[in-house]
Amino acid sequence: SQAPNSVVPKSTGRRTTLLAHCPDNSHVGLMAILYNNIGKDLSRVSMPAPLNEPINLLQRLCEELEYSALLDTASRTPDPYQRMVYIAAFAISGYSPAIYRNRYKPFNPVLGETYECVREDMGFRLISEQVCHHPPISACHAESDNFSFWQDQRWKNKFWGKSLEIVPTGMVNVKLPSYGDHYEWNKVVTCIHNVLSQQRYLEHYGEVTITNLNSNVCTCKITFVKSRYWGSETSKNEVQGTVLDQSGSVIHRFGGLWHEGIYCDTLPTPECIWKPNAQPKDYLLYYGFSTFAIELNELSPDLLPLLPPTDSRLRPDQRMLEEGQVDESDKKKDEIEEMQRERRKQMTKRGEDHQPRFFKKAKDASGRDVWITNGSYWKLRENPGFANIEKMALW
Ligand code: PIF
């Protein structure tokens, strides 16, 4: 017998669970780590493996495409204001996994680490690469018949004693070839509340502005509302947004909760424009991952010969953690970090700078430095194939 709300997922032939449960990390002395490093940039502090989930920041960028169907819908929506509503829903949907992800942090990829994700069923393929180590910068690029999606994200941490703010910089970009649109928007702050206790939870707050660089017909403003100290439970995780025309008049209004769904009652038929997929069975035992997240680090036999050795799926400490070998993972993480330090030392000696393989530095329309794809990944994968390329061993 099934619970009334349970959804039997369509079979994709992908794995539906992980091999091992997530470890109990309540003994990890995060307090000592944070207090010993007060005033220090936390991205320069090595964290123990059991604090991690077996997904890294490159894969997290891909996770933002879990609801890429919203971009497909936008690409088929002739009305530009309505189209913007779907783009906004997509921008919000990427924040939803945070509701279940309060106990672990993603792996920090090593410099030059890459990740690819081919989703024929969803119609896109993505690549990402760690292009800078300090500060950590991850770049990605995805393409499909209906859209392209790219961003480069760097993070800053601000530790306030009880909470830790993750402040991202870098813009998200989406192009819809069917209408010649190029949308661009910023990200909001994610705050880890009660960072030192098991009552840890995540909150997003701030304003997102979406503009279309190829048309000034409309813009969109989204507010992730900061919960007040005396706020009731129900005021948590609220988002509100408006689509404005050139004169600043509101054409559409939408809102809801970023973990539950977004409604728009100004559309021709008022509708729920997005709600998250049902979580898989026993998700709390598996890092709070969604089905899509479980699939991110899957290494299928047919994929193995096609991947470059820099792909995150081949990173041993992350795989060990996923398989429940926590102590081994922790030891391996140290070794991998040490190898990276050694490579860095050698490069400095030679007076060289690291050059990312698949992304190049460019200026965006506003003159900001950005990392964009150099277009070589899928070509090299096909010919001569990564097995035939001389490459850099990362671990
Ligand atoms: C190591 O990364 P960690 C450090 O960067 C270390 O300095 C470096 O040595 P080096 C190692 O090579 C690295 O492996 C530290 C830091 C990394 C992020 C962004 O993996 C976090 O050990 C985004 O981690 C978090 O972590 C989003 O930065 C959460 O990965 C929603 O700052 C942090 C994490 C903050 C702790 C949060 C804990 C909450 C559970 O000698 O080369 O410098």
Short mmCIF file of C-alpha atoms and ligand atoms in Angstrom, two decimals:
data_model
loop_
_atom_site.label_atom_id
_atom_site.label_comp_id
_atom_site.label_asym_id
_atom_site.label_seq_id
_atom_site.Cartn_x
_atom_site.Cartn_y
_atom_site.Cartn_z
CA SER A 1 0.00 0.00 0.00
CA GLN A 2 1.28 3.44 -0.89
CA ALA A 3 1.08 6.71 0.96
CA PRO A 4 -1.48 8.97 -0.76
CA ASN A 5 1.15 11.43 -1.95
CA SER A 6 3.81 8.99 -2.98
CA VAL A 7 4.85 9.18 -6.58
CA VAL A 8 6.29 6.21 -8.39
CA PRO A 9 9.15 7.72 -10.36
CA LYS A 10 9.44 6.92 -14.05
CA SER A 11 12.35 4.56 -14.55
CA THR A 12 15.36 6.28 -16.11
CA GLY A 13 17.61 3.26 -15.75
CA ARG A 14 19.62 5.29 -13.24
CA ARG A 15 20.35 4.37 -9.67
CA THR A 16 17.68 5.17 -7.12
CA THR A 17 19.72 5.06 -3.93
CA LEU A 18 23.29 5.25 -2.61
CA LEU A 19 25.30 2.27 -1.41
CA ALA A 20 25.73 3.58 2.15
CA HIS A 21 23.87 5.77 4.62
CA CYS A 22 25.28 9.19 5.43
CA PRO A 23 27.63 9.17 8.43
CA ASP A 24 26.79 10.66 11.78
CA ASN A 25 29.03 13.72 11.95
CA SER A 26 27.76 15.14 15.22
CA HIS A 27 31.15 14.39 16.81
CA VAL A 28 33.04 16.55 14.30
CA GLY A 29 34.41 19.46 16.29
CA LEU A 30 33.16 22.21 14.06
CA MET A 31 33.26 24.60 17.02
CA ALA A 32 37.00 24.08 17.47
CA ILE A 33 37.60 24.42 13.74
CA LEU A 34 35.65 27.66 13.45
CA TYR A 35 37.01 29.27 16.63
CA ASN A 36 40.60 28.32 15.83
CA ASN A 37 40.15 30.13 12.55
CA ILE A 38 38.29 33.24 13.59
CA GLY A 39 38.92 36.06 11.19
CA LYS A 40 40.41 33.63 8.70
CA ASP A 41 38.91 32.93 5.32
CA LEU A 42 37.22 29.58 5.92
CA SER A 43 37.73 28.49 2.34
CA ARG A 44 41.42 28.20 3.34
CA VAL A 45 40.72 25.77 6.15
CA SER A 46 40.70 22.07 5.41
CA MET A 47 37.52 20.47 6.72
CA PRO A 48 37.18 16.79 7.75
CA ALA A 49 35.56 14.49 5.16
CA PRO A 50 32.56 13.45 7.33
CA LEU A 51 31.40 17.06 7.17
CA ASN A 52 30.96 16.59 3.43
CA GLU A 53 28.23 15.17 1.24
CA PRO A 54 29.35 13.04 -1.73
CA ILE A 55 28.57 15.82 -4.21
CA ASN A 56 30.90 18.70 -4.97
CA LEU A 57 30.45 22.31 -5.98
CA LEU A 58 30.70 21.45 -9.70
CA GLN A 59 27.87 18.96 -9.33
CA ARG A 60 25.90 21.47 -7.28
CA LEU A 61 25.90 23.79 -10.29
CA CYS A 62 24.43 20.96 -12.33
CA GLU A 63 21.85 20.36 -9.63
CA GLU A 64 20.44 23.78 -10.45
CA LEU A 65 19.17 22.20 -13.67
CA GLU A 66 16.91 19.73 -11.87
CA TYR A 67 13.93 21.81 -12.99
CA SER A 68 15.27 22.64 -16.47
CA ALA A 69 11.78 21.77 -17.79
CA LEU A 70 10.88 25.34 -16.77
CA LEU A 71 13.38 26.62 -19.32
CA ASP A 72 11.86 24.32 -21.94
CA THR A 73 8.45 25.79 -21.11
CA ALA A 74 9.84 29.33 -21.33
CA SER A 75 11.32 28.53 -24.74
CA ARG A 76 7.81 27.73 -26.00
CA THR A 77 6.03 30.73 -24.43
CA PRO A 78 5.47 33.55 -26.95
CA ASP A 79 4.43 36.21 -24.41
CA PRO A 80 7.62 37.86 -23.07
CA TYR A 81 6.13 38.72 -19.66
CA GLN A 82 4.88 35.19 -19.12
CA ARG A 83 8.21 33.85 -20.36
CA MET A 84 9.90 35.87 -17.65
CA VAL A 85 7.67 34.23 -15.02
CA TYR A 86 9.02 30.80 -16.00
CA ILE A 87 12.60 32.06 -15.98
CA ALA A 88 12.01 33.42 -12.48
CA ALA A 89 10.52 30.11 -11.32
CA PHE A 90 13.61 28.37 -12.66
CA ALA A 91 15.88 30.79 -10.79
CA ILE A 92 14.01 30.07 -7.55
CA SER A 93 13.85 26.29 -8.05
CA GLY A 94 17.63 26.00 -7.79
CA TYR A 95 17.44 27.03 -4.13
CA SER A 96 14.93 24.36 -3.10
CA PRO A 97 17.31 21.47 -2.23
CA ALA A 98 18.67 23.55 0.68
CA ILE A 99 15.68 22.60 2.84
CA TYR A 100 17.07 19.06 3.23
CA ARG A 101 20.77 19.86 3.03
CA ASN A 102 21.64 21.31 6.43
CA ARG A 103 24.01 18.67 7.75
CA TYR A 104 26.81 18.44 5.19
CA LYS A 105 28.76 20.70 2.89
CA PRO A 106 29.74 19.95 -0.69
CA PHE A 107 33.27 18.82 -1.53
CA ASN A 108 35.51 21.62 -2.67
CA PRO A 109 36.82 20.49 -6.10
CA VAL A 110 40.58 20.57 -6.67
CA LEU A 111 41.91 22.98 -9.26
CA GLY A 112 41.37 21.50 -12.73
CA GLU A 113 38.72 19.03 -11.57
CA THR A 114 35.90 18.66 -14.10
CA TYR A 115 32.40 17.24 -14.22
CA GLU A 116 30.14 16.33 -17.11
CA CYS A 117 26.49 15.40 -17.09
CA VAL A 118 24.62 14.12 -20.11
CA ARG A 119 20.86 13.92 -19.64
CA GLU A 120 19.26 12.76 -22.87
CA ASP A 121 16.02 12.30 -20.97
CA MET A 122 16.04 15.99 -19.97
CA GLY A 123 17.56 17.15 -23.24
CA PHE A 124 20.72 18.85 -21.96
CA ARG A 125 24.40 18.23 -21.39
CA LEU A 126 26.62 20.15 -19.00
CA ILE A 127 30.28 20.55 -18.22
CA SER A 128 31.90 22.27 -15.29
CA GLU A 129 35.43 22.91 -14.15
CA GLN A 130 37.15 24.32 -11.07
CA VAL A 131 38.98 27.24 -12.63
CA CYS A 132 40.47 28.82 -9.49
CA HIS A 133 41.41 27.39 -6.09
CA HIS A 134 41.77 30.52 -3.95
CA PRO A 135 39.19 31.96 -4.08
CA PRO A 136 37.23 28.83 -5.13
CA ILE A 137 35.62 29.49 -8.54
CA SER A 138 33.50 26.90 -10.35
CA ALA A 139 32.37 27.48 -13.94
CA CYS A 140 29.74 25.57 -15.88
CA HIS A 141 28.10 25.52 -19.28
CA ALA A 142 25.01 23.55 -20.34
CA GLU A 143 23.31 23.34 -23.69
CA SER A 144 20.12 21.89 -25.08
CA ASP A 145 17.97 22.47 -28.17
CA ASN A 146 15.87 24.88 -26.14
CA PHE A 147 18.37 26.81 -24.03
CA SER A 148 21.92 27.38 -22.97
CA PHE A 149 22.86 27.98 -19.34
CA TRP A 150 26.15 29.10 -17.87
CA GLN A 151 27.63 30.69 -14.81
CA ASP A 152 30.84 31.06 -12.85
CA GLN A 153 30.49 31.18 -9.10
CA ARG A 154 32.86 32.23 -6.40
CA TRP A 155 32.01 32.15 -2.71
CA LYS A 156 32.90 34.22 0.28
CA ASN A 157 32.23 33.12 3.84
CA LYS A 158 31.29 35.39 6.70
CA PHE A 159 31.27 33.74 10.11
CA TRP A 160 29.13 35.60 12.65
CA GLY A 161 29.55 33.29 15.66
CA LYS A 162 26.18 31.54 15.48
CA SER A 163 25.68 31.66 11.77
CA LEU A 164 27.75 31.49 8.63
CA GLU A 165 26.88 33.42 5.52
CA ILE A 166 27.82 32.09 2.09
CA VAL A 167 27.95 35.06 -0.25
CA PRO A 168 28.09 34.11 -3.93
CA THR A 169 29.28 36.43 -6.66
CA GLY A 170 28.90 35.76 -10.34
CA MET A 171 25.89 36.00 -12.62
CA VAL A 172 23.69 33.22 -13.95
CA ASN A 173 23.01 33.31 -17.69
CA VAL A 174 20.29 31.68 -19.77
CA LYS A 175 19.81 32.06 -23.51
CA LEU A 176 16.65 30.99 -25.33
CA PRO A 177 17.42 30.73 -29.04
CA SER A 178 13.73 30.55 -29.99
CA TYR A 179 13.21 34.19 -28.94
CA GLY A 180 16.76 35.51 -29.01
CA ASP A 181 16.63 36.17 -25.24
CA HIS A 182 19.67 36.41 -23.02
CA TYR A 183 18.63 36.52 -19.36
CA GLU A 184 21.09 37.35 -16.64
CA TRP A 185 20.65 37.41 -12.87
CA ASN A 186 22.51 37.48 -9.58
CA LYS A 187 22.32 35.02 -6.70
CA VAL A 188 21.28 35.61 -3.11
CA VAL A 189 23.04 34.93 0.18
CA THR A 190 22.66 31.55 1.84
CA CYS A 191 22.97 31.61 5.61
CA ILE A 192 23.72 28.54 7.70
CA HIS A 193 21.94 29.27 10.98
CA ASN A 194 23.02 27.54 14.21
CA VAL A 195 26.10 26.41 12.35
CA LEU A 196 27.57 24.79 15.48
CA SER A 197 24.55 22.76 16.50
CA GLN A 198 22.55 19.94 14.96
CA GLN A 199 19.62 22.39 14.72
CA ARG A 200 21.43 23.85 11.75
CA TYR A 201 19.19 25.14 8.95
CA LEU A 202 19.69 27.12 5.78
CA GLU A 203 18.03 30.34 4.78
CA HIS A 204 18.31 32.32 1.55
CA TYR A 205 17.84 36.06 1.52
CA GLY A 206 18.28 39.02 -0.76
CA GLU A 207 17.06 40.41 -4.05
CA VAL A 208 17.44 38.90 -7.49
CA THR A 209 17.10 41.07 -10.58
CA ILE A 210 16.59 39.32 -13.90
CA THR A 211 17.22 41.33 -17.03
CA ASN A 212 17.07 40.34 -20.66
CA LEU A 213 20.23 41.72 -22.26
CA ASN A 214 18.65 41.49 -25.71
CA SER A 215 15.35 43.17 -24.97
CA ASN A 216 14.14 45.81 -22.53
CA VAL A 217 10.49 44.82 -22.75
CA CYS A 218 10.51 43.59 -19.17
CA THR A 219 12.57 42.93 -16.06
CA CYS A 220 11.90 40.84 -13.00
CA LYS A 221 12.56 41.38 -9.31
CA ILE A 222 12.49 38.54 -6.80
CA THR A 223 12.81 38.96 -3.05
CA PHE A 224 13.90 36.10 -0.82
CA VAL A 225 12.43 37.42 2.40
CA LYS A 226 14.62 37.30 5.49
CA SER A 227 12.71 35.68 8.33
CA ARG A 228 12.40 37.90 11.36
CA TYR A 229 13.52 36.79 14.80
CA TRP A 230 9.92 36.89 16.03
CA GLY A 231 8.57 35.53 12.78
CA SER A 232 6.18 32.60 12.92
CA GLU A 233 7.14 29.30 11.31
CA THR A 234 4.92 30.06 8.35
CA SER A 235 6.81 33.20 7.38
CA LYS A 236 9.97 31.19 6.70
CA ASN A 237 11.31 30.65 3.18
CA GLU A 238 9.04 33.19 1.57
CA VAL A 239 9.71 34.51 -1.93
CA GLN A 240 7.87 37.25 -3.77
CA GLY A 241 8.37 38.49 -7.27
CA THR A 242 7.10 40.85 -9.93
CA VAL A 243 7.55 41.16 -13.66
CA LEU A 244 7.69 44.81 -14.66
CA ASP A 245 7.24 46.43 -18.04
CA GLN A 246 9.43 49.22 -19.39
CA SER A 247 7.51 51.89 -17.52
CA GLY A 248 7.83 49.99 -14.24
CA SER A 249 4.21 48.80 -14.08
CA VAL A 250 3.62 45.37 -12.61
CA ILE A 251 2.49 42.89 -15.25
CA HIS A 252 2.78 39.71 -13.20
CA ARG A 253 2.99 38.95 -9.52
CA PHE A 254 4.05 35.60 -8.10
CA GLY A 255 5.14 34.19 -4.79
CA GLY A 256 5.30 31.24 -2.48
CA LEU A 257 7.89 29.32 -0.54
CA TRP A 258 11.19 28.33 -2.14
CA HIS A 259 10.95 24.83 -0.70
CA GLU A 260 7.26 24.25 -1.50
CA GLY A 261 6.17 25.95 -4.67
CA ILE A 262 5.52 29.18 -6.53
CA TYR A 263 2.10 30.47 -7.61
CA CYS A 264 1.23 33.14 -10.09
CA ASP A 265 -2.33 34.47 -10.12
CA THR A 266 -1.88 37.08 -12.84
CA LEU A 267 -1.45 34.53 -15.64
CA PRO A 268 -4.42 33.96 -17.99
CA THR A 269 -5.19 30.96 -15.77
CA PRO A 270 -3.77 31.37 -12.26
CA GLU A 271 -1.48 28.45 -11.64
CA CYS A 272 1.20 26.82 -9.58
CA ILE A 273 4.18 27.41 -11.85
CA TRP A 274 6.61 25.20 -10.00
CA LYS A 275 6.72 22.74 -7.16
CA PRO A 276 9.56 20.44 -6.15
CA ASN A 277 9.54 16.75 -6.99
CA ALA A 278 8.66 14.29 -4.23
CA GLN A 279 11.72 13.21 -2.24
CA PRO A 280 12.86 9.60 -2.63
CA LYS A 281 12.23 7.00 0.05
CA ASP A 282 14.45 7.29 3.15
CA TYR A 283 16.03 10.49 1.85
CA LEU A 284 17.11 11.52 5.35
CA LEU A 285 19.42 8.51 5.45
CA TYR A 286 21.00 9.63 2.19
CA TYR A 287 22.12 13.22 2.84
CA GLY A 288 18.64 14.57 2.03
CA PHE A 289 19.38 14.06 -1.66
CA SER A 290 16.65 14.24 -4.28
CA THR A 291 16.50 11.55 -6.96
CA PHE A 292 18.31 13.93 -9.32
CA ALA A 293 21.05 14.55 -6.74
CA ILE A 294 21.50 10.79 -6.17
CA GLU A 295 22.13 10.41 -9.88
CA LEU A 296 24.76 13.15 -10.13
CA ASN A 297 27.71 11.08 -8.95
CA GLU A 298 26.66 7.81 -10.55
CA LEU A 299 29.44 6.09 -12.47
CA SER A 300 27.93 3.70 -14.98
CA PRO A 301 30.16 1.21 -16.88
CA ASP A 302 29.34 2.77 -20.26
CA LEU A 303 30.43 6.20 -19.04
CA LEU A 304 33.74 5.13 -17.53
CA PRO A 305 35.80 4.89 -20.77
CA LEU A 306 34.50 8.27 -21.96
CA LEU A 307 35.37 10.41 -18.93
CA PRO A 308 38.55 12.44 -18.53
CA PRO A 309 40.49 11.32 -15.43
CA THR A 310 39.73 14.73 -13.93
CA ASP A 311 36.00 13.96 -13.65
CA SER A 312 34.59 14.25 -10.13
CA ARG A 313 33.04 10.80 -10.38
CA LEU A 314 36.59 9.42 -10.33
CA ARG A 315 37.70 11.38 -7.28
CA PRO A 316 38.51 8.65 -4.74
CA ASP A 317 37.80 10.43 -1.44
CA GLN A 318 34.36 11.50 -2.57
CA ARG A 319 33.61 7.96 -3.82
CA MET A 320 34.85 6.45 -0.54
CA LEU A 321 32.55 8.71 1.43
CA GLU A 322 29.64 7.79 -0.83
CA GLU A 323 30.39 4.12 -0.18
CA GLY A 324 30.54 4.61 3.56
CA GLN A 325 34.34 4.34 4.00
CA VAL A 326 34.51 7.50 6.05
CA ASP A 327 37.95 7.18 7.68
CA GLU A 328 39.54 6.12 4.42
CA SER A 329 37.88 9.08 2.71
CA ASP A 330 39.27 11.49 5.28
CA LYS A 331 42.78 10.13 4.83
CA LYS A 332 42.50 10.24 1.04
CA LYS A 333 41.20 13.82 1.16
CA ASP A 334 44.40 14.85 2.98
CA GLU A 335 46.52 13.10 0.37
CA ILE A 336 44.70 14.72 -2.52
CA GLU A 337 45.07 18.17 -0.93
CA GLU A 338 48.76 17.53 -0.37
CA MET A 339 49.21 16.54 -4.04
CA GLN A 340 47.51 19.76 -5.03
CA ARG A 341 49.86 21.80 -2.80
CA GLU A 342 52.83 20.07 -4.37
CA ARG A 343 51.59 20.83 -7.91
CA ARG A 344 51.09 24.44 -6.90
CA LYS A 345 54.62 24.63 -5.50
CA GLN A 346 56.08 23.21 -8.71
CA MET A 347 54.14 25.67 -10.85
CA THR A 348 55.23 28.62 -8.75
CA LYS A 349 58.81 27.41 -9.08
CA ARG A 350 58.44 27.35 -12.84
CA GLY A 351 56.77 30.76 -12.73
CA GLU A 352 53.62 29.40 -14.37
CA ASP A 353 49.95 30.14 -13.84
CA HIS A 354 47.29 27.47 -13.98
CA GLN A 355 45.31 27.49 -17.23
CA PRO A 356 41.83 25.94 -17.11
CA ARG A 357 41.29 23.37 -19.88
CA PHE A 358 37.73 23.97 -20.92
CA PHE A 359 36.95 27.54 -19.90
CA LYS A 360 38.49 30.87 -20.85
CA LYS A 361 38.48 34.28 -19.28
CA ALA A 362 36.32 36.88 -20.98
CA LYS A 363 34.46 40.11 -20.28
CA ASP A 364 30.68 40.09 -20.12
CA ALA A 365 28.45 42.88 -21.48
CA SER A 366 28.99 44.90 -18.28
CA GLY A 367 32.76 44.54 -18.41
CA ARG A 368 32.98 41.99 -15.60
CA ASP A 369 35.60 39.23 -15.74
CA VAL A 370 33.84 35.94 -16.38
CA TRP A 371 34.75 32.37 -17.22
CA ILE A 372 33.01 31.00 -20.31
CA THR A 373 33.34 27.71 -22.15
CA ASN A 374 36.08 27.49 -24.78
CA GLY A 375 33.96 24.93 -26.64
CA SER A 376 36.58 22.16 -26.63
CA TYR A 377 35.19 19.61 -24.18
CA TRP A 378 32.69 17.65 -26.29
CA LYS A 379 34.91 17.84 -29.39
CA LEU A 380 37.85 16.31 -27.50
CA ARG A 381 35.62 13.74 -25.86
CA GLU A 382 34.57 12.60 -29.32
CA ASN A 383 37.90 12.93 -31.05
CA PRO A 384 40.52 11.78 -30.10
CA GLY A 385 38.71 10.81 -26.87
CA PHE A 386 40.02 11.58 -23.40
CA ALA A 387 41.70 8.16 -23.21
CA ASN A 388 44.06 9.39 -25.95
CA ILE A 389 44.95 12.74 -24.50
CA GLU A 390 47.92 13.37 -22.30
CA LYS A 391 46.50 14.74 -19.14
CA MET A 392 47.14 15.91 -15.71
CA ALA A 393 46.63 13.40 -12.93
CA LEU A 394 44.87 15.11 -10.04
CA TRP A 395 44.75 12.17 -7.59
C1 PIF B 1 40.04 22.66 1.51
O1 PIF B 1 38.65 22.64 1.24
P1 PIF B 1 37.57 21.89 2.18
C2 PIF B 1 40.51 24.07 1.85
O2 PIF B 1 40.17 24.96 0.79
C3 PIF B 1 42.01 24.13 2.07
O3 PIF B 1 42.42 25.46 2.25
C4 PIF B 1 42.78 23.57 0.86
O4 PIF B 1 44.17 23.53 1.18
P2 PIF B 1 45.21 24.62 0.59
C5 PIF B 1 42.28 22.19 0.53
O5 PIF B 1 42.93 21.73 -0.62
C6 PIF B 1 40.78 22.17 0.29
O6 PIF B 1 40.34 20.86 -0.01
C7 PIF B 1 37.01 24.26 3.13
C8 PIF B 1 36.04 25.27 2.61
C9 PIF B 1 35.90 25.18 1.11
C10 PIF B 1 33.92 25.51 -0.05
C11 PIF B 1 32.78 26.44 -0.37
O7 PIF B 1 36.65 21.11 1.33
C12 PIF B 1 31.70 26.08 0.61
O8 PIF B 1 38.24 21.14 3.26
C13 PIF B 1 30.32 26.29 0.14
O9 PIF B 1 36.62 23.01 2.76
C14 PIF B 1 29.41 25.75 1.21
O10 PIF B 1 34.78 25.06 3.22
C15 PIF B 1 27.98 25.80 0.82
O11 PIF B 1 34.98 26.08 0.62
C16 PIF B 1 27.14 25.25 1.95
O12 PIF B 1 33.87 24.34 -0.32
C17 PIF B 1 25.71 25.46 1.71
O13 PIF B 1 34.38 27.19 3.82
C18 PIF B 1 34.08 26.05 3.78
C19 PIF B 1 32.83 25.46 4.33
C20 PIF B 1 32.13 26.20 5.37
C21 PIF B 1 31.73 25.24 6.44
C22 PIF B 1 30.30 24.95 6.42
C23 PIF B 1 29.97 23.85 7.37
C24 PIF B 1 28.51 23.60 7.39
C25 PIF B 1 28.15 22.18 7.52
O14 PIF B 1 46.50 24.37 1.32
O15 PIF B 1 45.30 24.36 -0.86
O16 PIF B 1 44.63 25.97 0.90
#
